[in-house]
Amino acid sequence: MKVTCDADPYRLILAGRVAIVEKSVGKFRAVGTIMRRKLTGQASSARSDVFDLPNPLLRDCDLRQARIKRWVTALLIVMVPVSLWIGLSAHDDQQQRLENQRNSIHQVTATTTDVAETASVASTEFGSSGAAAATAVDSRWVYRGIEHTGRVSVDTGSPVGTTTEIWVDNSGNLSLRPLTSSDVAAASIFNAIGSWVLAAVVLIGFYHLMCFRYDGRRNAEWDRDIADLLSRH
């Protein structure tokens, strides 16, 4: 009986230590599960994890950073249909311009009245020859029965009487080339992709700026806690 009575306190101490160890192991496993889920993106909510188990490794700045990341991701997803709407709006506007230019810009044939002997220019402003070396030369053309004169671009060395196609407005004056269906499609695609990329640059830049700010705050808190821990021992 004496041996049994002496053994009871040891058993109680041993049982208590086992319970403490099991509780500690359970906490470490829970912490490990939380961190693993956060790293793999499987955590449903960082705040709920903290409420379920106080985790000293997860600080307030971590919660705010995770919240900002979720908001940035959500906004980037929302910007997809918004960017598509911007692209479609740009397509409608450019298509309307194309329809208007079809009624206001016309193609006529111009005839040179001088030899193209002057220095070549890098590009042609109104001509449509597409030659690598072109010269602006005096020319004339007729639109709606009225003769007009001006300088158009033709290949360097072209003789008098060379003809080239040009674009004029309703008054018969030289005009730029009108829009084409390819121009309309390119403008709509550029507006759609460009708007999303611009939003992504702003949002991701804001996220990294906040990460930089929270990293500094997090390091300061760790330094303060470690110094406080060392001062106790």
PDB file of C-alpha atoms in Angstrom:
ATOM      1  CA  MET A   1       0.000   0.000   0.000  1.00  0.00           C
ATOM      2  CA  LYS A   2       2.875   2.347   0.750  1.00  0.00           C
ATOM      3  CA  VAL A   3       4.418   1.760  -2.619  1.00  0.00           C
ATOM      4  CA  THR A   4       1.092   2.424  -4.279  1.00  0.00           C
ATOM      5  CA  CYS A   5       0.617   5.661  -2.327  1.00  0.00           C
ATOM      6  CA  ASP A   6       4.152   6.795  -3.180  1.00  0.00           C
ATOM      7  CA  ALA A   7       3.575   5.996  -6.864  1.00  0.00           C
ATOM      8  CA  ASP A   8       0.393   8.026  -7.173  1.00  0.00           C
ATOM      9  CA  PRO A   9       2.084  11.465  -7.103  1.00  0.00           C
ATOM     10  CA  TYR A  10       4.574  10.374  -9.755  1.00  0.00           C
ATOM     11  CA  ARG A  11       1.777   9.073 -11.891  1.00  0.00           C
ATOM     12  CA  LEU A  12      -0.070  12.341 -11.507  1.00  0.00           C
ATOM     13  CA  ILE A  13       3.057  14.331 -12.403  1.00  0.00           C
ATOM     14  CA  LEU A  14       3.762  12.048 -15.365  1.00  0.00           C
ATOM     15  CA  ALA A  15       0.173  12.298 -16.550  1.00  0.00           C
ATOM     16  CA  GLY A  16       0.288  16.081 -16.238  1.00  0.00           C
ATOM     17  CA  ARG A  17       3.515  16.274 -18.228  1.00  0.00           C
ATOM     18  CA  VAL A  18       2.088  14.033 -20.916  1.00  0.00           C
ATOM     19  CA  ALA A  19      -1.006  16.233 -21.135  1.00  0.00           C
ATOM     20  CA  ILE A  20       1.152  19.354 -21.420  1.00  0.00           C
ATOM     21  CA  VAL A  21       3.266  17.753 -24.147  1.00  0.00           C
ATOM     22  CA  GLU A  22       0.198  16.584 -26.058  1.00  0.00           C
ATOM     23  CA  LYS A  23      -1.347  20.031 -25.777  1.00  0.00           C
ATOM     24  CA  SER A  24       1.869  21.667 -26.985  1.00  0.00           C
ATOM     25  CA  VAL A  25       2.182  19.233 -29.859  1.00  0.00           C
ATOM     26  CA  GLY A  26      -1.414  19.923 -30.798  1.00  0.00           C
ATOM     27  CA  LYS A  27      -0.767  23.649 -30.824  1.00  0.00           C
ATOM     28  CA  PHE A  28       2.375  23.302 -32.920  1.00  0.00           C
ATOM     29  CA  ARG A  29       0.516  21.062 -35.367  1.00  0.00           C
ATOM     30  CA  ALA A  30      -2.293  23.595 -35.604  1.00  0.00           C
ATOM     31  CA  VAL A  31       0.201  26.409 -36.170  1.00  0.00           C
ATOM     32  CA  GLY A  32       1.946  24.325 -38.815  1.00  0.00           C
ATOM     33  CA  THR A  33      -1.382  23.636 -40.519  1.00  0.00           C
ATOM     34  CA  ILE A  34      -2.261  27.325 -40.523  1.00  0.00           C
ATOM     35  CA  MET A  35       1.093  28.332 -41.977  1.00  0.00           C
ATOM     36  CA  ARG A  36       0.946  25.575 -44.580  1.00  0.00           C
ATOM     37  CA  ARG A  37      -2.529  26.619 -45.642  1.00  0.00           C
ATOM     38  CA  LYS A  38      -1.462  30.235 -45.869  1.00  0.00           C
ATOM     39  CA  LEU A  39       1.557  29.368 -47.967  1.00  0.00           C
ATOM     40  CA  THR A  40      -0.470  27.152 -50.303  1.00  0.00           C
ATOM     41  CA  GLY A  41      -3.432  29.521 -50.450  1.00  0.00           C
ATOM     42  CA  GLN A  42      -5.830  27.056 -48.776  1.00  0.00           C
ATOM     43  CA  ALA A  43      -6.642  29.139 -45.722  1.00  0.00           C
ATOM     44  CA  SER A  44     -10.234  30.357 -45.774  1.00  0.00           C
ATOM     45  CA  SER A  45      -9.566  33.335 -43.545  1.00  0.00           C
ATOM     46  CA  ALA A  46      -6.481  34.449 -41.695  1.00  0.00           C
ATOM     47  CA  ARG A  47      -8.590  36.174 -39.046  1.00  0.00           C
ATOM     48  CA  SER A  48     -10.617  33.028 -38.302  1.00  0.00           C
ATOM     49  CA  ASP A  49      -7.402  31.061 -37.895  1.00  0.00           C
ATOM     50  CA  VAL A  50      -6.144  33.587 -35.396  1.00  0.00           C
ATOM     51  CA  PHE A  51      -9.393  33.482 -33.453  1.00  0.00           C
ATOM     52  CA  ASP A  52      -9.343  29.684 -33.361  1.00  0.00           C
ATOM     53  CA  LEU A  53      -5.758  29.573 -32.099  1.00  0.00           C
ATOM     54  CA  PRO A  54      -3.704  32.522 -30.870  1.00  0.00           C
ATOM     55  CA  ASN A  55      -0.683  32.528 -33.142  1.00  0.00           C
ATOM     56  CA  PRO A  56       2.066  34.899 -32.005  1.00  0.00           C
ATOM     57  CA  LEU A  57       3.802  34.523 -35.382  1.00  0.00           C
ATOM     58  CA  LEU A  58       0.850  36.071 -37.218  1.00  0.00           C
ATOM     59  CA  ARG A  59       0.742  39.796 -36.556  1.00  0.00           C
ATOM     60  CA  ASP A  60      -1.721  42.539 -37.341  1.00  0.00           C
ATOM     61  CA  CYS A  61       0.341  43.691 -40.331  1.00  0.00           C
ATOM     62  CA  ASP A  62       0.167  40.146 -41.712  1.00  0.00           C
ATOM     63  CA  LEU A  63      -3.628  40.283 -41.587  1.00  0.00           C
ATOM     64  CA  ARG A  64      -3.700  43.660 -43.305  1.00  0.00           C
ATOM     65  CA  GLN A  65      -1.265  42.523 -45.982  1.00  0.00           C
ATOM     66  CA  ALA A  66      -3.357  39.416 -46.668  1.00  0.00           C
ATOM     67  CA  ARG A  67      -6.492  41.561 -46.858  1.00  0.00           C
ATOM     68  CA  ILE A  68      -4.855  43.957 -49.340  1.00  0.00           C
ATOM     69  CA  LYS A  69      -3.724  41.000 -51.453  1.00  0.00           C
ATOM     70  CA  ARG A  70      -7.274  39.663 -51.610  1.00  0.00           C
ATOM     71  CA  TRP A  71      -8.612  43.077 -52.601  1.00  0.00           C
ATOM     72  CA  VAL A  72      -5.973  43.521 -55.304  1.00  0.00           C
ATOM     73  CA  THR A  73      -6.723  40.079 -56.728  1.00  0.00           C
ATOM     74  CA  ALA A  74     -10.461  40.767 -56.698  1.00  0.00           C
ATOM     75  CA  LEU A  75     -10.020  44.131 -58.426  1.00  0.00           C
ATOM     76  CA  LEU A  76      -7.800  42.608 -61.110  1.00  0.00           C
ATOM     77  CA  ILE A  77     -10.529  40.052 -61.831  1.00  0.00           C
ATOM     78  CA  VAL A  78     -13.199  42.756 -61.884  1.00  0.00           C
ATOM     79  CA  MET A  79     -11.090  44.795 -64.326  1.00  0.00           C
ATOM     80  CA  VAL A  80     -11.325  42.030 -66.944  1.00  0.00           C
ATOM     81  CA  PRO A  81     -14.960  42.748 -67.948  1.00  0.00           C
ATOM     82  CA  VAL A  82     -14.366  46.474 -67.443  1.00  0.00           C
ATOM     83  CA  SER A  83     -11.450  46.357 -69.883  1.00  0.00           C
ATOM     84  CA  LEU A  84     -13.571  44.433 -72.365  1.00  0.00           C
ATOM     85  CA  TRP A  85     -16.246  47.116 -72.091  1.00  0.00           C
ATOM     86  CA  ILE A  86     -13.622  49.821 -72.698  1.00  0.00           C
ATOM     87  CA  GLY A  87     -12.380  47.946 -75.756  1.00  0.00           C
ATOM     88  CA  LEU A  88     -15.904  47.556 -77.153  1.00  0.00           C
ATOM     89  CA  SER A  89     -16.602  51.250 -76.558  1.00  0.00           C
ATOM     90  CA  ALA A  90     -13.410  52.184 -78.393  1.00  0.00           C
ATOM     91  CA  HIS A  91     -14.422  49.853 -81.241  1.00  0.00           C
ATOM     92  CA  ASP A  92     -17.809  51.568 -81.558  1.00  0.00           C
ATOM     93  CA  ASP A  93     -16.213  55.024 -81.565  1.00  0.00           C
ATOM     94  CA  GLN A  94     -13.616  54.094 -84.175  1.00  0.00           C
ATOM     95  CA  GLN A  95     -16.238  52.357 -86.288  1.00  0.00           C
ATOM     96  CA  GLN A  96     -18.312  55.544 -86.243  1.00  0.00           C
ATOM     97  CA  ARG A  97     -15.252  57.533 -87.324  1.00  0.00           C
ATOM     98  CA  LEU A  98     -14.689  55.040 -90.122  1.00  0.00           C
ATOM     99  CA  GLU A  99     -18.253  55.477 -91.359  1.00  0.00           C
ATOM    100  CA  ASN A 100     -17.928  59.273 -91.226  1.00  0.00           C
ATOM    101  CA  GLN A 101     -14.623  59.240 -93.128  1.00  0.00           C
ATOM    102  CA  ARG A 102     -16.109  57.069 -95.846  1.00  0.00           C
ATOM    103  CA  ASN A 103     -18.446  59.961 -96.642  1.00  0.00           C
ATOM    104  CA  SER A 104     -15.935  62.781 -96.138  1.00  0.00           C
ATOM    105  CA  ILE A 105     -12.604  61.479 -97.495  1.00  0.00           C
ATOM    106  CA  HIS A 106     -12.258  60.405-101.115  1.00  0.00           C
ATOM    107  CA  GLN A 107      -9.505  59.009-103.300  1.00  0.00           C
ATOM    108  CA  VAL A 108      -8.552  60.791-106.518  1.00  0.00           C
ATOM    109  CA  THR A 109      -5.690  60.644-108.984  1.00  0.00           C
ATOM    110  CA  ALA A 110      -3.069  63.403-108.921  1.00  0.00           C
ATOM    111  CA  THR A 111      -0.716  64.189-111.825  1.00  0.00           C
ATOM    112  CA  THR A 112       2.707  65.698-111.239  1.00  0.00           C
ATOM    113  CA  THR A 113       3.585  68.934-113.020  1.00  0.00           C
ATOM    114  CA  ASP A 114       7.306  68.864-112.242  1.00  0.00           C
ATOM    115  CA  VAL A 115      10.176  66.383-112.173  1.00  0.00           C
ATOM    116  CA  ALA A 116      10.811  64.755-108.778  1.00  0.00           C
ATOM    117  CA  GLU A 117      14.480  65.708-108.453  1.00  0.00           C
ATOM    118  CA  THR A 118      14.628  67.236-104.980  1.00  0.00           C
ATOM    119  CA  ALA A 119      16.038  65.539-101.892  1.00  0.00           C
ATOM    120  CA  SER A 120      14.061  62.537-100.703  1.00  0.00           C
ATOM    121  CA  VAL A 121      12.038  62.612 -97.502  1.00  0.00           C
ATOM    122  CA  ALA A 122      11.866  59.830 -94.929  1.00  0.00           C
ATOM    123  CA  SER A 123       8.133  59.264 -95.275  1.00  0.00           C
ATOM    124  CA  THR A 124       5.188  60.416 -97.352  1.00  0.00           C
ATOM    125  CA  GLU A 125       2.461  62.437 -95.684  1.00  0.00           C
ATOM    126  CA  PHE A 126      -0.311  62.355 -98.293  1.00  0.00           C
ATOM    127  CA  GLY A 127       0.929  60.071-101.051  1.00  0.00           C
ATOM    128  CA  SER A 128       0.174  56.379-101.174  1.00  0.00           C
ATOM    129  CA  SER A 129       3.042  55.044-103.291  1.00  0.00           C
ATOM    130  CA  GLY A 130       4.784  53.453-100.274  1.00  0.00           C
ATOM    131  CA  ALA A 131       8.229  53.960-101.886  1.00  0.00           C
ATOM    132  CA  ALA A 132      11.294  53.931 -99.709  1.00  0.00           C
ATOM    133  CA  ALA A 133      12.610  57.204-101.298  1.00  0.00           C
ATOM    134  CA  ALA A 134       9.943  59.794-102.111  1.00  0.00           C
ATOM    135  CA  THR A 135       9.919  63.438-103.096  1.00  0.00           C
ATOM    136  CA  ALA A 136       7.204  66.057-102.654  1.00  0.00           C
ATOM    137  CA  VAL A 137       6.489  67.591-106.020  1.00  0.00           C
ATOM    138  CA  ASP A 138       3.921  70.020-107.439  1.00  0.00           C
ATOM    139  CA  SER A 139       0.855  68.224-108.742  1.00  0.00           C
ATOM    140  CA  ARG A 140      -2.729  68.833-109.780  1.00  0.00           C
ATOM    141  CA  TRP A 141      -5.950  66.862-109.455  1.00  0.00           C
ATOM    142  CA  VAL A 142      -9.607  67.308-110.192  1.00  0.00           C
ATOM    143  CA  TYR A 143     -12.402  66.726-107.686  1.00  0.00           C
ATOM    144  CA  ARG A 144     -16.051  67.325-108.574  1.00  0.00           C
ATOM    145  CA  GLY A 145     -15.030  69.192-111.699  1.00  0.00           C
ATOM    146  CA  ILE A 146     -12.750  71.641-109.882  1.00  0.00           C
ATOM    147  CA  GLU A 147      -8.999  71.555-110.390  1.00  0.00           C
ATOM    148  CA  HIS A 148      -6.797  71.692-107.298  1.00  0.00           C
ATOM    149  CA  THR A 149      -3.020  71.973-106.936  1.00  0.00           C
ATOM    150  CA  GLY A 150      -0.595  71.000-104.229  1.00  0.00           C
ATOM    151  CA  ARG A 151       2.493  69.005-103.399  1.00  0.00           C
ATOM    152  CA  VAL A 152       2.248  65.249-103.197  1.00  0.00           C
ATOM    153  CA  SER A 153       4.890  62.563-102.720  1.00  0.00           C
ATOM    154  CA  VAL A 154       6.070  60.381-105.576  1.00  0.00           C
ATOM    155  CA  ASP A 155       9.140  58.258-106.215  1.00  0.00           C
ATOM    156  CA  THR A 156      12.298  60.280-106.576  1.00  0.00           C
ATOM    157  CA  GLY A 157      13.190  60.713-110.220  1.00  0.00           C
ATOM    158  CA  SER A 158       9.612  60.401-111.474  1.00  0.00           C
ATOM    159  CA  PRO A 159       9.065  62.436-114.673  1.00  0.00           C
ATOM    160  CA  VAL A 160       6.414  65.046-115.327  1.00  0.00           C
ATOM    161  CA  GLY A 161       2.970  63.504-115.750  1.00  0.00           C
ATOM    162  CA  THR A 162       3.446  60.766-113.135  1.00  0.00           C
ATOM    163  CA  THR A 163       0.135  59.810-111.557  1.00  0.00           C
ATOM    164  CA  THR A 164      -0.458  58.752-107.973  1.00  0.00           C
ATOM    165  CA  GLU A 165      -3.500  58.139-105.795  1.00  0.00           C
ATOM    166  CA  ILE A 166      -4.159  60.670-103.055  1.00  0.00           C
ATOM    167  CA  TRP A 167      -6.887  61.354-100.472  1.00  0.00           C
ATOM    168  CA  VAL A 168      -8.914  64.566-100.393  1.00  0.00           C
ATOM    169  CA  ASP A 169     -11.754  65.908 -98.246  1.00  0.00           C
ATOM    170  CA  ASN A 170     -15.125  67.184 -99.442  1.00  0.00           C
ATOM    171  CA  SER A 171     -13.507  70.503-100.382  1.00  0.00           C
ATOM    172  CA  GLY A 172     -10.902  68.794-102.554  1.00  0.00           C
ATOM    173  CA  ASN A 173      -7.994  69.573-100.231  1.00  0.00           C
ATOM    174  CA  LEU A 174      -5.357  67.002 -99.356  1.00  0.00           C
ATOM    175  CA  SER A 175      -6.263  64.787 -96.411  1.00  0.00           C
ATOM    176  CA  LEU A 176      -4.765  61.935 -94.436  1.00  0.00           C
ATOM    177  CA  ARG A 177      -5.579  58.338 -95.279  1.00  0.00           C
ATOM    178  CA  PRO A 178      -8.906  57.300 -93.726  1.00  0.00           C
ATOM    179  CA  LEU A 179      -9.232  54.592 -91.116  1.00  0.00           C
ATOM    180  CA  THR A 180      -9.495  50.958 -92.119  1.00  0.00           C
ATOM    181  CA  SER A 181     -11.128  47.958 -90.450  1.00  0.00           C
ATOM    182  CA  SER A 182      -7.688  46.863 -89.232  1.00  0.00           C
ATOM    183  CA  ASP A 183      -7.187  50.246 -87.560  1.00  0.00           C
ATOM    184  CA  VAL A 184     -10.514  49.891 -85.764  1.00  0.00           C
ATOM    185  CA  ALA A 185      -9.661  46.394 -84.511  1.00  0.00           C
ATOM    186  CA  ALA A 186      -6.181  47.456 -83.407  1.00  0.00           C
ATOM    187  CA  ALA A 187      -7.557  50.452 -81.490  1.00  0.00           C
ATOM    188  CA  SER A 188     -10.142  48.350 -79.649  1.00  0.00           C
ATOM    189  CA  ILE A 189      -7.579  45.697 -78.692  1.00  0.00           C
ATOM    190  CA  PHE A 190      -5.086  48.342 -77.554  1.00  0.00           C
ATOM    191  CA  ASN A 191      -7.689  50.064 -75.370  1.00  0.00           C
ATOM    192  CA  ALA A 192      -8.865  46.796 -73.811  1.00  0.00           C
ATOM    193  CA  ILE A 193      -5.424  45.407 -73.018  1.00  0.00           C
ATOM    194  CA  GLY A 194      -3.945  48.799 -72.183  1.00  0.00           C
ATOM    195  CA  SER A 195      -6.637  49.632 -69.626  1.00  0.00           C
ATOM    196  CA  TRP A 196      -6.177  46.292 -67.836  1.00  0.00           C
ATOM    197  CA  VAL A 197      -2.378  46.587 -67.829  1.00  0.00           C
ATOM    198  CA  LEU A 198      -2.598  50.138 -66.489  1.00  0.00           C
ATOM    199  CA  ALA A 199      -4.908  49.016 -63.669  1.00  0.00           C
ATOM    200  CA  ALA A 200      -2.642  46.050 -62.927  1.00  0.00           C
ATOM    201  CA  VAL A 201       0.442  48.275 -62.711  1.00  0.00           C
ATOM    202  CA  VAL A 202      -1.306  50.630 -60.281  1.00  0.00           C
ATOM    203  CA  LEU A 203      -2.786  47.883 -58.086  1.00  0.00           C
ATOM    204  CA  ILE A 204       0.308  45.676 -57.990  1.00  0.00           C
ATOM    205  CA  GLY A 205       2.498  48.711 -57.383  1.00  0.00           C
ATOM    206  CA  PHE A 206       0.269  49.714 -54.463  1.00  0.00           C
ATOM    207  CA  TYR A 207       0.452  46.158 -53.080  1.00  0.00           C
ATOM    208  CA  HIS A 208       4.256  46.068 -53.212  1.00  0.00           C
ATOM    209  CA  LEU A 209       4.426  49.511 -51.635  1.00  0.00           C
ATOM    210  CA  MET A 210       2.290  48.319 -48.727  1.00  0.00           C
ATOM    211  CA  CYS A 211       4.387  45.126 -48.474  1.00  0.00           C
ATOM    212  CA  PHE A 212       7.503  47.262 -48.158  1.00  0.00           C
ATOM    213  CA  ARG A 213       5.829  49.305 -45.446  1.00  0.00           C
ATOM    214  CA  TYR A 214       4.579  46.244 -43.547  1.00  0.00           C
ATOM    215  CA  ASP A 215       7.956  44.510 -43.839  1.00  0.00           C
ATOM    216  CA  GLY A 216       9.578  47.422 -42.042  1.00  0.00           C
ATOM    217  CA  ARG A 217       6.911  47.389 -39.353  1.00  0.00           C
ATOM    218  CA  ARG A 218       7.161  43.599 -39.001  1.00  0.00           C
ATOM    219  CA  ASN A 219      10.947  43.681 -38.602  1.00  0.00           C
ATOM    220  CA  ALA A 220      10.652  46.425 -36.001  1.00  0.00           C
ATOM    221  CA  GLU A 221       8.144  44.370 -34.015  1.00  0.00           C
ATOM    222  CA  TRP A 222      10.359  41.285 -34.184  1.00  0.00           C
ATOM    223  CA  ASP A 223      13.368  43.278 -32.996  1.00  0.00           C
ATOM    224  CA  ARG A 224      11.343  44.692 -30.115  1.00  0.00           C
ATOM    225  CA  ASP A 225       9.972  41.276 -29.082  1.00  0.00           C
ATOM    226  CA  ILE A 226      13.376  39.581 -29.298  1.00  0.00           C
ATOM    227  CA  ALA A 227      14.968  42.348 -27.227  1.00  0.00           C
ATOM    228  CA  ASP A 228      12.174  41.992 -24.678  1.00  0.00           C
ATOM    229  CA  LEU A 229      12.683  38.208 -24.569  1.00  0.00           C
ATOM    230  CA  LEU A 230      16.428  38.524 -24.068  1.00  0.00           C
ATOM    231  CA  SER A 231      15.955  41.063 -21.301  1.00  0.00           C
ATOM    232  CA  ARG A 232      13.919  38.517 -19.340  1.00  0.00           C
ATOM    233  CA  HIS A 233      16.643  35.848 -19.320  1.00  0.00           C
TER     234      HIS A 233
END
